[in-house]
Each structure stands twice: as structure tokens, then as C-alpha cells.
Coordinates of C-alpha atoms in Angstrom, one line a residue:
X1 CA -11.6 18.0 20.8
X2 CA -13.5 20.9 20.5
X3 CA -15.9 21.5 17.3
X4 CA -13.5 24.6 16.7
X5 CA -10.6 21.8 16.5
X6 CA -8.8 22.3 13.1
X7 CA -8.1 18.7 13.0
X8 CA -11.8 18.3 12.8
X9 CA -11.4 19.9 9.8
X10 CA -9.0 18.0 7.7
X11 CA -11.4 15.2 8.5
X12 CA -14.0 16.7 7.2
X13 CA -12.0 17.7 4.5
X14 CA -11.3 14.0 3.3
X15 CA -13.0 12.7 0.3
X16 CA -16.1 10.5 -0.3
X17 CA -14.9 7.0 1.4
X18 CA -16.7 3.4 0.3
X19 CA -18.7 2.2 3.1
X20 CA -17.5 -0.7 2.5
X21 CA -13.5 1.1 4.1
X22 CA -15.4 0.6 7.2
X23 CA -15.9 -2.9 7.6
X24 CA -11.9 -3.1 6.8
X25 CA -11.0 -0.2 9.5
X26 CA -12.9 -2.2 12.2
X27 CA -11.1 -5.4 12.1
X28 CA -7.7 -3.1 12.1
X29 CA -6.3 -1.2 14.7
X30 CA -5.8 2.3 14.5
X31 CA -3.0 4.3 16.3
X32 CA -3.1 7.6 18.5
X33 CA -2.7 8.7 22.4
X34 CA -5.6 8.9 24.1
X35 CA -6.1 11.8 26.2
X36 CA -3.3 14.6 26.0
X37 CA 18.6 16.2 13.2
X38 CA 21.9 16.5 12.5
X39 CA 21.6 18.7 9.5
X40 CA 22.0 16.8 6.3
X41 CA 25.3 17.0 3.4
X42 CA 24.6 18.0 0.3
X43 CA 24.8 16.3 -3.2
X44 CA 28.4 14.9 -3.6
X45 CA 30.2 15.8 -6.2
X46 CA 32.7 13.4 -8.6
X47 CA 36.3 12.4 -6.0
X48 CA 39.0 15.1 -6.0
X49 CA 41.9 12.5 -5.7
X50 CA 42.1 10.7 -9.6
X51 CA 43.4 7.6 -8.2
X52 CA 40.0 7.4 -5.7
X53 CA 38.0 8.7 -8.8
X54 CA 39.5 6.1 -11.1
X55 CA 38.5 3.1 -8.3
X56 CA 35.0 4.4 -8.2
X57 CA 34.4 4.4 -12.0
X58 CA 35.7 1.1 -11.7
X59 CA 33.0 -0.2 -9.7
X60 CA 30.4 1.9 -11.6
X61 CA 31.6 0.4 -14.5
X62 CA 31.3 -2.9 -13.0
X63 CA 27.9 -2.4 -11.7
X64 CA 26.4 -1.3 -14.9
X65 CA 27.2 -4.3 -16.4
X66 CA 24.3 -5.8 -14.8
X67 CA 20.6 -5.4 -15.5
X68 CA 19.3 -1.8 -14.8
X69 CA 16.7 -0.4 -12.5
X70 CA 14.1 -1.1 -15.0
X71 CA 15.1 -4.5 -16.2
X72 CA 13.2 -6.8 -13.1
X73 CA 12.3 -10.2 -12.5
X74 CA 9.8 -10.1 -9.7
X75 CA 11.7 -12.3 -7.2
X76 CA 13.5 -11.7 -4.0
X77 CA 15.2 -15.2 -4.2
X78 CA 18.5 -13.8 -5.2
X79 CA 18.7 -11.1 -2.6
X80 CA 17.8 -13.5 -0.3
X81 CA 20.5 -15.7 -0.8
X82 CA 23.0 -12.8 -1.2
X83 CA 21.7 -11.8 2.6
X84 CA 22.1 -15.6 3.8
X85 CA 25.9 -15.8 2.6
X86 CA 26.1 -12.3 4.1
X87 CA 25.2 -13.4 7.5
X88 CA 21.7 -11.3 7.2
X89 CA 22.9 -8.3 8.0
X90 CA 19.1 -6.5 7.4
X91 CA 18.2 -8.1 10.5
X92 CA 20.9 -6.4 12.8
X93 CA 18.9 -3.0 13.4
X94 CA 15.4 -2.0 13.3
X95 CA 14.5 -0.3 10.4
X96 CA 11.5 1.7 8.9
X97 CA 10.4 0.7 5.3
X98 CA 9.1 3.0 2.7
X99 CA 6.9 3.1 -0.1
X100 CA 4.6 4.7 -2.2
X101 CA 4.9 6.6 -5.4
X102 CA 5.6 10.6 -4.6
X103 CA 7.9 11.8 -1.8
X104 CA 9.6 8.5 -0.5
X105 CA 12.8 10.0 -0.7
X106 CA 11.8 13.6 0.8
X107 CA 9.9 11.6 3.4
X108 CA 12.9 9.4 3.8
X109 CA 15.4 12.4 4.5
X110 CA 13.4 14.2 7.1
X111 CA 12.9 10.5 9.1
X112 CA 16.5 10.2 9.1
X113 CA 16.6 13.8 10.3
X114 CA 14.1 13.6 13.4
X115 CA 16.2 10.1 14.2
X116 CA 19.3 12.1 13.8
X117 CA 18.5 14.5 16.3
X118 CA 17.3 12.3 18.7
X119 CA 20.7 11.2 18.8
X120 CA 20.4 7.6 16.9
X121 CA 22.8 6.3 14.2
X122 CA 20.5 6.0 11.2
X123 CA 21.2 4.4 7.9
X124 CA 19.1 5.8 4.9
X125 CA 18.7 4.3 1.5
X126 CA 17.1 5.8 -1.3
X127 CA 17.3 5.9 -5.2
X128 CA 17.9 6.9 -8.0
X129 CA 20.6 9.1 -6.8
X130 CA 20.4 13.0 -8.3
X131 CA 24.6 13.0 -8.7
X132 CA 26.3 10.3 -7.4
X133 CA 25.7 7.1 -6.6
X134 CA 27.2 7.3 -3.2
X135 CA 24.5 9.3 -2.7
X136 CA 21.9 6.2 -2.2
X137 CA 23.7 5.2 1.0
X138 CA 24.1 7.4 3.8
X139 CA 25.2 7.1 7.0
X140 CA 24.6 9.5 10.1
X141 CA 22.5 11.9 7.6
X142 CA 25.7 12.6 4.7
X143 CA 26.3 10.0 1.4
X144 CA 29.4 7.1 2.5
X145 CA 32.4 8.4 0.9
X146 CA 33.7 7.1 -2.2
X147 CA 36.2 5.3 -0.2
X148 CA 33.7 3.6 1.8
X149 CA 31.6 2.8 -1.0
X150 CA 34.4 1.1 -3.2
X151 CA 35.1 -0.7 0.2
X152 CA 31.6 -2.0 0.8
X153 CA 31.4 -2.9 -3.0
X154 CA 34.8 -5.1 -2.8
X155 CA 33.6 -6.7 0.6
X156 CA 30.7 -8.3 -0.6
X157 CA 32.2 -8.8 -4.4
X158 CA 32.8 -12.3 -3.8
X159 CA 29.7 -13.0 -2.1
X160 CA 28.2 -11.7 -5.4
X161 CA 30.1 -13.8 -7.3
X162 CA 29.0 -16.7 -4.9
X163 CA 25.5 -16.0 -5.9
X164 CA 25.7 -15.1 -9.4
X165 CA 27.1 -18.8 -10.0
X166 CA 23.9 -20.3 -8.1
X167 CA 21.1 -18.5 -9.9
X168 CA 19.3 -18.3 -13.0
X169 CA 20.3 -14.6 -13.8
X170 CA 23.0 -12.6 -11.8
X171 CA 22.1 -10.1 -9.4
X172 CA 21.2 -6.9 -10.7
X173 CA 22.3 -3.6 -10.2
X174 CA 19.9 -2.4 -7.6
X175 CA 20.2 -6.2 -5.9
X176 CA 23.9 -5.1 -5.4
X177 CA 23.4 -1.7 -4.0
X178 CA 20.8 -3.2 -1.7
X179 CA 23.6 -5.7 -0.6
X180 CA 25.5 -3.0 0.1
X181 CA 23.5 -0.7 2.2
X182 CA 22.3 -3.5 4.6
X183 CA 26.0 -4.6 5.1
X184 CA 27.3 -1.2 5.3
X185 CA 24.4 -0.3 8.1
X186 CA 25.4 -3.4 9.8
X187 CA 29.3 -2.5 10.0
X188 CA 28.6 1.3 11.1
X189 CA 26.5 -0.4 12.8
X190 CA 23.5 2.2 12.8
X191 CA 20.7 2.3 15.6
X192 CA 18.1 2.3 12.5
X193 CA 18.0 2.0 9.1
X194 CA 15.5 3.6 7.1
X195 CA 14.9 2.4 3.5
X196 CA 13.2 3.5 0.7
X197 CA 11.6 0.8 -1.9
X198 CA 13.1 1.3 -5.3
X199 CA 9.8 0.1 -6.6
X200 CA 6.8 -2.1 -6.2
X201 CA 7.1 -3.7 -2.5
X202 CA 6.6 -7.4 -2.4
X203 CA 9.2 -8.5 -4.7
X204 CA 11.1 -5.2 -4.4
X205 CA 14.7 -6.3 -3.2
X206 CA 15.3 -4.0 -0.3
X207 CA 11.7 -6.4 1.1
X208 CA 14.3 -8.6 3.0
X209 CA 13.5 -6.6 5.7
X210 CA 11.0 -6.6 8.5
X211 CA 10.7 -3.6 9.3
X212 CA 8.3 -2.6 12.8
X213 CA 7.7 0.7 10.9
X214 CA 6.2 0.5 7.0
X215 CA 5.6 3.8 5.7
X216 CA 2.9 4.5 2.5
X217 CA 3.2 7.8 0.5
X218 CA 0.7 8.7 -1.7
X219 CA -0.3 6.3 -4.5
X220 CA -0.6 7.0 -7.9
X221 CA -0.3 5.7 -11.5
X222 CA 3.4 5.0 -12.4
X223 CA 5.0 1.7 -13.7
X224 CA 2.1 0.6 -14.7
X225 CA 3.3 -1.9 -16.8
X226 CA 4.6 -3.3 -14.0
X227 CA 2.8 -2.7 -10.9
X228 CA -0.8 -2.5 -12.3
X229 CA -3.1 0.1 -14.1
X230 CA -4.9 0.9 -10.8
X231 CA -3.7 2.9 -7.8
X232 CA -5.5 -0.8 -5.8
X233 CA -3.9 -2.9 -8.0
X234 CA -0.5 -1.1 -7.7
X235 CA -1.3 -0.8 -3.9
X236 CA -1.3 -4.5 -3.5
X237 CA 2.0 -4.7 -4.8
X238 CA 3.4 -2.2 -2.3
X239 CA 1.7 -3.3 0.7
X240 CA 4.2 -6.1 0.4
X241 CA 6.1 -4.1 2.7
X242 CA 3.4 -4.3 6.0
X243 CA 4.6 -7.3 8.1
X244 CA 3.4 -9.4 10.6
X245 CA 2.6 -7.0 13.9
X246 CA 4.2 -4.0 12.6
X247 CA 2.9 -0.4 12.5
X248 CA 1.6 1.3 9.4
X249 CA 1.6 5.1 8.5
X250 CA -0.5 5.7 5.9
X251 CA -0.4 8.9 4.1
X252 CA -3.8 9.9 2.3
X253 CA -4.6 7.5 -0.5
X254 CA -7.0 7.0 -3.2
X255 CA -10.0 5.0 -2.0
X256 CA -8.9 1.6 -4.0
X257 CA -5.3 1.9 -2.5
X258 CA -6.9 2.8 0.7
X259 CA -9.2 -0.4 1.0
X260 CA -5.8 -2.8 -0.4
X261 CA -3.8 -1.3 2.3
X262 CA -6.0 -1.5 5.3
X263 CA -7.3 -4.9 4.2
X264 CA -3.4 -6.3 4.4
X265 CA -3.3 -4.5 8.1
X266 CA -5.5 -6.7 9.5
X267 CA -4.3 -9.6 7.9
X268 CA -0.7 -9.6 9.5
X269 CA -2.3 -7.4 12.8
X270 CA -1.0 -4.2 12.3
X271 CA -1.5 -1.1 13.8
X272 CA -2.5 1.9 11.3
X273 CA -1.9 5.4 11.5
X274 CA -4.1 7.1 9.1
X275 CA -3.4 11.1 7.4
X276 CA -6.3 12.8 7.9
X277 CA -7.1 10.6 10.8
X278 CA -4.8 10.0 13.6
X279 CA -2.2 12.1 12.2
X280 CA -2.2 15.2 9.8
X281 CA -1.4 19.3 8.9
X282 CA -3.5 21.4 10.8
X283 CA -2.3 24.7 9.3
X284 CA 0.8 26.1 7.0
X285 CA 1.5 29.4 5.8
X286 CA 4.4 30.1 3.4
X287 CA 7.6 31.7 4.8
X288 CA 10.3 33.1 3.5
X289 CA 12.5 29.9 2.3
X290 CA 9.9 27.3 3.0
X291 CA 6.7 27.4 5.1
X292 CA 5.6 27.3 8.3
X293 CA 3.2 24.2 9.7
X294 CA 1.5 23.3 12.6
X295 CA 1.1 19.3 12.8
X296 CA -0.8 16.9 14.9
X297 CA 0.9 14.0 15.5
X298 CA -0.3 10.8 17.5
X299 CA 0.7 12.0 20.6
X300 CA -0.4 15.6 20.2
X301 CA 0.1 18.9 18.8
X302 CA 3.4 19.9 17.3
X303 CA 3.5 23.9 16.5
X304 CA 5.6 26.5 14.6
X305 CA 7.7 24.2 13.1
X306 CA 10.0 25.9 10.0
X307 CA 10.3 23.3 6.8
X308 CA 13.0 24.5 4.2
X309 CA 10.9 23.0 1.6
X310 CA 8.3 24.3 -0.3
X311 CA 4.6 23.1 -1.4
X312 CA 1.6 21.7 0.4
X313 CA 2.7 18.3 -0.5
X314 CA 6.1 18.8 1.5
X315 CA 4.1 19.6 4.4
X316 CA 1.9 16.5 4.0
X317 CA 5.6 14.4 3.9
X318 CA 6.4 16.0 6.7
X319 CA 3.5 14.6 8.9
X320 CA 4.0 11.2 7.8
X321 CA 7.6 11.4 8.3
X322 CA 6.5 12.8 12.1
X323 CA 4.5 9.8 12.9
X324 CA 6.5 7.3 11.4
X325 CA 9.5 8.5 13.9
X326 CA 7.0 8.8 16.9
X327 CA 5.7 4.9 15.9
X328 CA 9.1 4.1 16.0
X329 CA 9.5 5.4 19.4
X330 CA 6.3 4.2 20.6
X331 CA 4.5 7.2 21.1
X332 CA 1.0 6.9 20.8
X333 CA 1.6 2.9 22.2
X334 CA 3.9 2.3 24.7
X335 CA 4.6 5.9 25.7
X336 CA 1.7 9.1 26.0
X337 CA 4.1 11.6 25.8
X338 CA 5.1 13.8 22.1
X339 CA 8.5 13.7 20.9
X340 CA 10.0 16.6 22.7
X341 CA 8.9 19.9 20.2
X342 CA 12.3 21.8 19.9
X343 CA 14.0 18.8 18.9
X344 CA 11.4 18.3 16.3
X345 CA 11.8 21.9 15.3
X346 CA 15.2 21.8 14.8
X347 CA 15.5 18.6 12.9
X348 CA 12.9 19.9 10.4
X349 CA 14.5 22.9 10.2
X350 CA 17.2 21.3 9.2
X351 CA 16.0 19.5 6.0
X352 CA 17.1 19.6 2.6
X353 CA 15.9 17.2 -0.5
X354 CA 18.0 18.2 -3.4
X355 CA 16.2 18.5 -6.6
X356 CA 12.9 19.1 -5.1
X357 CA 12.0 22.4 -6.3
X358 CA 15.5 23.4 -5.5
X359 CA 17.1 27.3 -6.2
X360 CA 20.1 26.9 -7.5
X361 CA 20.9 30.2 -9.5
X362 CA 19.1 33.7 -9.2
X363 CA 18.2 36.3 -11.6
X364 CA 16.6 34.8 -13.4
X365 CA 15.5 32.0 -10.5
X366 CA 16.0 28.8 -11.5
X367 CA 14.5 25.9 -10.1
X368 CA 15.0 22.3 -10.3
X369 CA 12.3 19.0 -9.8
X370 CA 12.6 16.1 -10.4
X371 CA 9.0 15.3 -11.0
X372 CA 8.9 12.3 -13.7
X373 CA 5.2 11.6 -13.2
X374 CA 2.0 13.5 -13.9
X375 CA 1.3 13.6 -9.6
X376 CA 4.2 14.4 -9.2
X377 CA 4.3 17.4 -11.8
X378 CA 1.0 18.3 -10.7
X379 CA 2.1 18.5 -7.1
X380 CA 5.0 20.7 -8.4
X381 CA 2.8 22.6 -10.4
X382 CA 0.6 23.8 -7.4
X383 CA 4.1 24.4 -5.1
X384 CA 5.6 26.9 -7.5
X385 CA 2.6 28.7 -7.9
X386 CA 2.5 28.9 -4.1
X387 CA 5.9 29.4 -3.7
X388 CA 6.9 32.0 -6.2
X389 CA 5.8 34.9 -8.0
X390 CA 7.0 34.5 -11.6
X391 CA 5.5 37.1 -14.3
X392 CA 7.1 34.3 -17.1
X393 CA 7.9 30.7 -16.6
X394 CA 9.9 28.7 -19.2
X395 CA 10.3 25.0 -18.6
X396 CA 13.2 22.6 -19.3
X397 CA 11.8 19.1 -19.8
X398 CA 14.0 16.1 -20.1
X399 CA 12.0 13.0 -19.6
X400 CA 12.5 9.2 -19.4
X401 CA 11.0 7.2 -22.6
X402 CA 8.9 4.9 -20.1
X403 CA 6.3 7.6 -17.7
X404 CA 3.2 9.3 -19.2
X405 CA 5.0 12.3 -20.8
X406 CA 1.7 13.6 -22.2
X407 CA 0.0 13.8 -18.7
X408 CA 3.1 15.5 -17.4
X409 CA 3.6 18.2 -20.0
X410 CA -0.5 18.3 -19.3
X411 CA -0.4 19.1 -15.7
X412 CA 2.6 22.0 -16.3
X413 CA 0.6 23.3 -19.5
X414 CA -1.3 26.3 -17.4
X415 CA 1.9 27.5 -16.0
X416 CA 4.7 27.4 -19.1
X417 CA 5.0 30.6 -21.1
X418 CA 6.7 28.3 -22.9
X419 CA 8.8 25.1 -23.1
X420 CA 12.5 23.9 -23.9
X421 CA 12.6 19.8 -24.4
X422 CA 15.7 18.3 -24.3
X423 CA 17.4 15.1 -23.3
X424 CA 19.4 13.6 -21.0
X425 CA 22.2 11.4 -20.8
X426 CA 20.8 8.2 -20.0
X427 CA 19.7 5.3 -22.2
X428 CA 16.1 5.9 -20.8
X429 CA 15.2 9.1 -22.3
X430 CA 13.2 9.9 -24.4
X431 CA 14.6 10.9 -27.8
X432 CA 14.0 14.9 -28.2
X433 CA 11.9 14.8 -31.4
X434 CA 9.6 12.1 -30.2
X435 CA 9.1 14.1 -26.9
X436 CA 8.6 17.6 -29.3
X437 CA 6.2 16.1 -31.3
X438 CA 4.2 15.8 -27.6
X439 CA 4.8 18.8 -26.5
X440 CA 3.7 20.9 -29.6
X441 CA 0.0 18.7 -29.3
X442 CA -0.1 20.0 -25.3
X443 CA 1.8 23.4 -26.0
X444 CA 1.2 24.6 -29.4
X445 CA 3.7 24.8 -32.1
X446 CA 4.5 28.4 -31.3
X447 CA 5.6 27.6 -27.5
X448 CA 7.8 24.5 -28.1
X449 CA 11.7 24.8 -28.3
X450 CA 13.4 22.0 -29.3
X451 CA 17.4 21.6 -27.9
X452 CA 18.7 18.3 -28.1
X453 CA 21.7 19.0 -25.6
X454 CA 20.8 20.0 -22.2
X455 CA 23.1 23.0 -21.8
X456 CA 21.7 24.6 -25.2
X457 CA 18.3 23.8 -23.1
X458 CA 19.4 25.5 -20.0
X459 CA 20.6 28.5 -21.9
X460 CA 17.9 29.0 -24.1
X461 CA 15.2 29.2 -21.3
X462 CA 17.4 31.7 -19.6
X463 CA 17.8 33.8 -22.3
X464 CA 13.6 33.0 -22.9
X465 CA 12.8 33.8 -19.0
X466 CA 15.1 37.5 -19.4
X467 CA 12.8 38.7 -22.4
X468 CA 10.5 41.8 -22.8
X469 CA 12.5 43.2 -19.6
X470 CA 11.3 40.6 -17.4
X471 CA 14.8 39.7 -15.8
X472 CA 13.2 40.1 -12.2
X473 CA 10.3 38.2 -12.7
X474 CA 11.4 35.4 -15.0
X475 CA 12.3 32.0 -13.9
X476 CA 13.0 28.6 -15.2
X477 CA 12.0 25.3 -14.4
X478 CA 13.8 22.1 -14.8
X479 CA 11.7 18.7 -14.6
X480 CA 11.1 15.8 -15.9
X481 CA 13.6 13.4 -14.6
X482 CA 15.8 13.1 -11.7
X483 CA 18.7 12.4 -14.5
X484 CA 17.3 15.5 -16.4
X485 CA 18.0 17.4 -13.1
X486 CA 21.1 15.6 -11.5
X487 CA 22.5 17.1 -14.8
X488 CA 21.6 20.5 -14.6
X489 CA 22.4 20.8 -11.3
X490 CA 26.4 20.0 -12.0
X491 CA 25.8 22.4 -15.3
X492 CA 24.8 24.8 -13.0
X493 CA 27.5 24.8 -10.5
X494 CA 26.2 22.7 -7.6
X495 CA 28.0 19.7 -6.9

């Protein structure tokens, strides 16, 4: 490389590392050559047919009836032995494994749309779901149907059954769904499944995997009550995921999490990819609908490739996706050669990630995000700034009783002419008066609305966004919670 090389320049663009990260990165070893999608369904929406509509409520009825997301007991025995009865169907397909804390599931959807267009079967689980639970298991790029998912559900049913007679407590509800994925990849059967952590890593349930590929997003502070209040501590829980002689794509991470990750590398032998590093964005401008980014990957330079998505952050998933998908096909190892570029191009260019600072109605523009944590609403913050020119932005914030609602309101504070709180549907959220009382200590008595239904919410901000003869450059956001958003999104006409 040349000292005009922009690459050199996200390097020297990294922050201060501990000396002590190099002692680590010598014992590991790092990945890159030397020398030289199908597009993706939407959001479904509830079954057409009443009959098939009834049979799915019946089994989310079912479902519910066991412990949440956020009721855990950090084990993996009872997966374990719901995969053993199964015949282990995890282990009939490669897969690649991802955590992290922001942009698993947008890094998820544009890995299973580079496999896609290379012409692999991919299986992709993710969670929560923005609309349906079918949602959380796709096949070939689009959700299962509601037929296939009430099929999958009463295959394994008794198997379930089995299990929740053997152990302590039952399986829970994201146990089940895990269940389901691997055995529904394994009927397809899919060429590769790729799976996103629902949270934590070592004793997360979908960590009955071994995956050759383990992807890390970015770290941050989120269940800290159950993962640990540092980014380190919370990375040693989620490099549970890095096996024994697998590779590791590492998106950039906070020094702590950095020095946790690299350390369990060369513990098990991996190979490590590092953002900033072997892999990274050399350049993006914004374009009409998205942006436009050069990357390098490890086996070279991939140019003018289109994203539909906007924000800096969506550019940084989309080199991490890139280098997972050329790990997996042993570029930068077994093979010199990139991933051919117009495939690339058009599998990117494919992309879509519902509810991440999504349009869905114009004049005024409103957008939708799920951000739920204060990264993530800082990253969303800095992408709608980018991305659009609003003279007046109203927020709708609908938020789950268990994140850091005051750092979240915080990081959209700057750019909120005002803001609507509401609530959702779920059990989770936050009631509406305690999250007002917040939001009138960040905003100011004067700039807090206070809606307790969501479309009241929706409508006042749009009414809010149209005053003082702003209609063109008035816009609404909607954050706070993927719930919060999943609901506005079928109040608004999409799905």
C-alpha cells in the first residue's frame, strides 16, 4: 500500500489501543490475502385465510405460555437435550454465528443476502421480530409461512414435551423457536444457516452451534443486569460464540471488549479479522435512497457498491457482513481471489432491514427505528442527520421498562423539536407517566407530549411536524422499541 492508501487511514483513524492488545494480537492470527442476493421479502403481515390465522394464534398462544425473552436461566442444558432427541439438527449445515449488541440483525440480512446470491440455500435467524413471529425464521431470504411455521412448531411439540418432563423448568419461549429454526434449516435443508444470538453468547440457546464463522458487532452497555456493567465484562459473555479453530470477524470494539475477544481467539486458535485492520470502509458518500461505499475486504478492494440503508453505521455492518461471507468462502485463506464484485453489488443493493430508519409515509416523512439503547439511538441520531434534511423533527418514543431510557431520550435530545411518549403493547414497556416524568428532566416541560395510545402518538407528532407551514420539512421519528415500531408500522399501513 501506498501512503496515499485510504485504508491507511481508517487505521490511523482508530483509537488509542492498550499496549498491552498487542501481546494478545501476537499469539492470534489475523486474517487477509497477501498480495492482490436474492432480494429479501418484506415484513409479513397477519394470515389472510381465518382458519390458518386461527392455527397460528394457537401456537402463539401456546408459546407465550412459557417464560419470555427476558426471563433466563443461564444454561444451555435444556436446548441441548431438545437438539439430542432432535437428532442434532444444528449440526447438519455450516453456519455463521452472530453477536454483539447494535446491528446483528441488519448484519444478519445482508450475510444472508451475499449467500443468496452466490446461489446457496441460507437459513437466517434473528429476533425479536418487528411484526410477526414468522418473521424470526427465514428461509432462502423471505420469513417461513405461517403454514410452515405451525408445521415446524407441531413437529417438534412432542419432543418439547419430552423435555419439559426431564428438566427443572420447561423450555422457554426463545428455547422453542431456536428448536425450531435449526430443525426447519435442517428439513429445507439450507447450504448455511446464519444465526443471530438473542443475547449474551455462552449460555445463549441458539450457542449449540459450532459455527466456522462467529461474527462480533459492536459492543456496548445493554442488559447489564445480566451480561455485566462493562462492555469487557459483557464481551466475555459473548465471546461464548468463538469456537475451537473457527474464524472471527470483529467489528470495531471498545478497547476492554477488544482485549476479552482477542484473548478467547487465541485460546480456541482462531483466526481474527479485525475492522479497521484487515477489513473496513474506505469511503461512503450519501445517495439518493441510501449511500454509496467503497469497502476493503480481505481479499481486496470492493467499489461503488449501492446500500439501501442509510447511516455510517450501516456501512460499517456492511463490511463486517462482507468479510464474514468471504471467511466463509475462504477468501483471504484458502482462496486469493475477492468474491466476484457485481455479485456483491447486486446482493447489497438488494438489502432491506425493516424498521431501521425506515420511510414509510411522506409528507410529512416519517421514519421508523427501532433503536432501544442509547448506541443505538446515538447511532440513529447521527444517520438522520446525515440522511435527511428536516427543518422540525418530532419524536415518538415508546420504550421497554428494562434499557437506559434516560441515556436514550439523552442521545436524541439535540435533534427533537419536540417529543410524543407513548406506549406499546407489550408487558415490557414502560408505563407512559413514568417515561414522561424522564423525558420532561432531558426535554423540558414545554417539549414533552404525553399520549398513552400509540395512534394518538402517531397523530399528534404529525399534526406537531405540519406546524408553522413546515409540511415539507417536517418529519417524525418513531423509536424506542422494536415493539414501539412493529406497531406503528401496521398503524401506518405496512404489513
Amino acid at each position: 500500500m501506498t501512503d496515499s492508501d485510504p485504508f491507511d487511514e481508517i487505521i490511523d483513524a482508530e483509537t488509542d489501543r492498550d499496549p498491552d492488545l498487542a501481546v494478545i494480537e501476537a499469539g492470534s492470527r489475523t486474517l487477509r490475502t497477501q498480495g492482490t442476493g436474492a432480494p429479501q421479502a418484506d415484513v409479513p403481515g397477519r394470515p389472510e385465510d381465518p382458519k390458518l390465522d386461527a392455527a397460528l394464534r394457537e401456537v402463539e398462544a401456546e408459546l407465550a405460555t412459557r417464560w419470555g425473552e427476558t426471563k433466563l436461566e443461564p444454561s444451555v442444558s435444556r436446548i441441548t437435550a431438545l437438539m439430542d432427541v432432535l437428532g442434532d439438527p444444528q449440526r447438519a449445515y455450516p453456519a455463521i454465528h452472530i453477536t454483539g449488541t447494535n446491528g446483528k440483525t441488519s448484519t444478519a440480512r445482508m450475510i444472508e443476502a451475499l449467500l443468496g446470491a452466490f446461489e446457496l440455500r441460507t437459513g437466517r435467524y434473528t429476533s425479536p421480530h418487528v411484526q410477526s413471529i414468522t418473521e424470526r425464521i427465514s428461509l432462502d431470504g423471505a420469513p417461513i409461512s405461517a403454514e410452515r411455521f405451525i408445521e415446524t412448531y407441531n413437529d417438534i411439540k412432542p419432543y418439547v414435551e419430552m423435555v419439559d418432563a426431564q428438566q427443572e423448568f420447561r423450555l422457554s419461549f426463545f428455547e422453542v423457536l431456536t428448536g425450531m429454526a435449526y430443525a426447519a434449516f435442517a428439513d429445507a435443508p439450507v447450504d448455511v444457516a446464519v444465526v443471530e444470538v438473542g443475547m449474551g453468547g455462552t449460555w445463549d440457546a441458539t450457542n449449540v452451534i459450532d459455527a466456522d464463522v462467529a461474527v462480533v458487532t459492536p459492543i456496548d452497555l445493554d442488559h447489564t443486569d445480566r451480561l455485566g456493567g462493562t462492555t469487557g465484562e459483557i464481551a466475555t459473555e459473548k465471546s461464548g460464540i468463538v469456537k475451537q479453530d473457527a474464524t472471527v470477524i470483529l467489528a470495531q470494539q471498545p478497547v476492554d471488549a477488544a482485549q476479552v475477544l482477542l484473548k478467547k481467539a487465541v485460546e480456541v486458535d482462531a483466526t481474527v479479522a479485525r475492522e479497521g485492520l484487515e477489513f473496513g470502509v474506505v469511503s461512503r458518500h450519501v445517495a439518493v435512497g441510501g449511500q454509496l461505499i467503497n469497502l476493503r475486504g480481505l481479499g481486496g478492494e470492493y467499489e461503488e457498491i449501492y446500500l439501501p440503508l442509510h447511516g455510517p453505521y450501516q456501512a460499517h455492518n456492511a463490511a463486517v457482513a462482507l468479510a464474514a461471507v468471504e471467511a466463509f468462502f475462504g477468501v483471504g485463506a484458502q482462496r486469493p481471489d475477492p468474491l466476484a464484485i457485481d455479485t456483491v453489488r447486486k446482493a447489497f443493493a438488494a438489502v432491506t432491514s425493516p424498521g431501521r430508519l425506515e420511510v414509510v409515509r411522506r409528507s410529512p416523512t416519517v421514519v421508523l427505528d427501532a433503536a432501544h439503547n442509547p448506541a443505538g439511538a446515538r447511532a440513529t441520531a447521527e444517520a438522520v442527520a446525515e440522511a435527511f434534511d428536516f427543518s422540525r423533527l418530532i419524536g415518538v418514543v415508546g420504550a421497554s421498562g428494562d434499557k437506559n431510557v434516560r441515556g436514550l431520550l439523552e442521545a436524541f435530545e439535540p435533534m427533537f423539536a419536540e417529543v410524543v411518549v407513548t406506549q406499546n403493547s407489550s408487558h415490557r414497556a414502560m408505563d407512559v407517566d413514568e417515561l414522561a416524568g424522564i423525558a420532561v428532566e432531558v426535554f423540558g416541560d414545554e417539549r414533552v407530549q404525553v399520549e398513552p395510545r400509540l395512534p394518538d402518538a402517531l397523530e399528534a407528532a404529525i399534526t406537531l411536524a405540519e406546524e408553522d407551514g413546515e409540511f415539507a420539512g417536517g418529519g417524525v421519528l418513531v423509536t424506542g422499541s422494536v415493539i414501539t415500531v412493529g406497531e406503528a408500522r401496521l398503524l401506518l399501513g405496512r404489513g
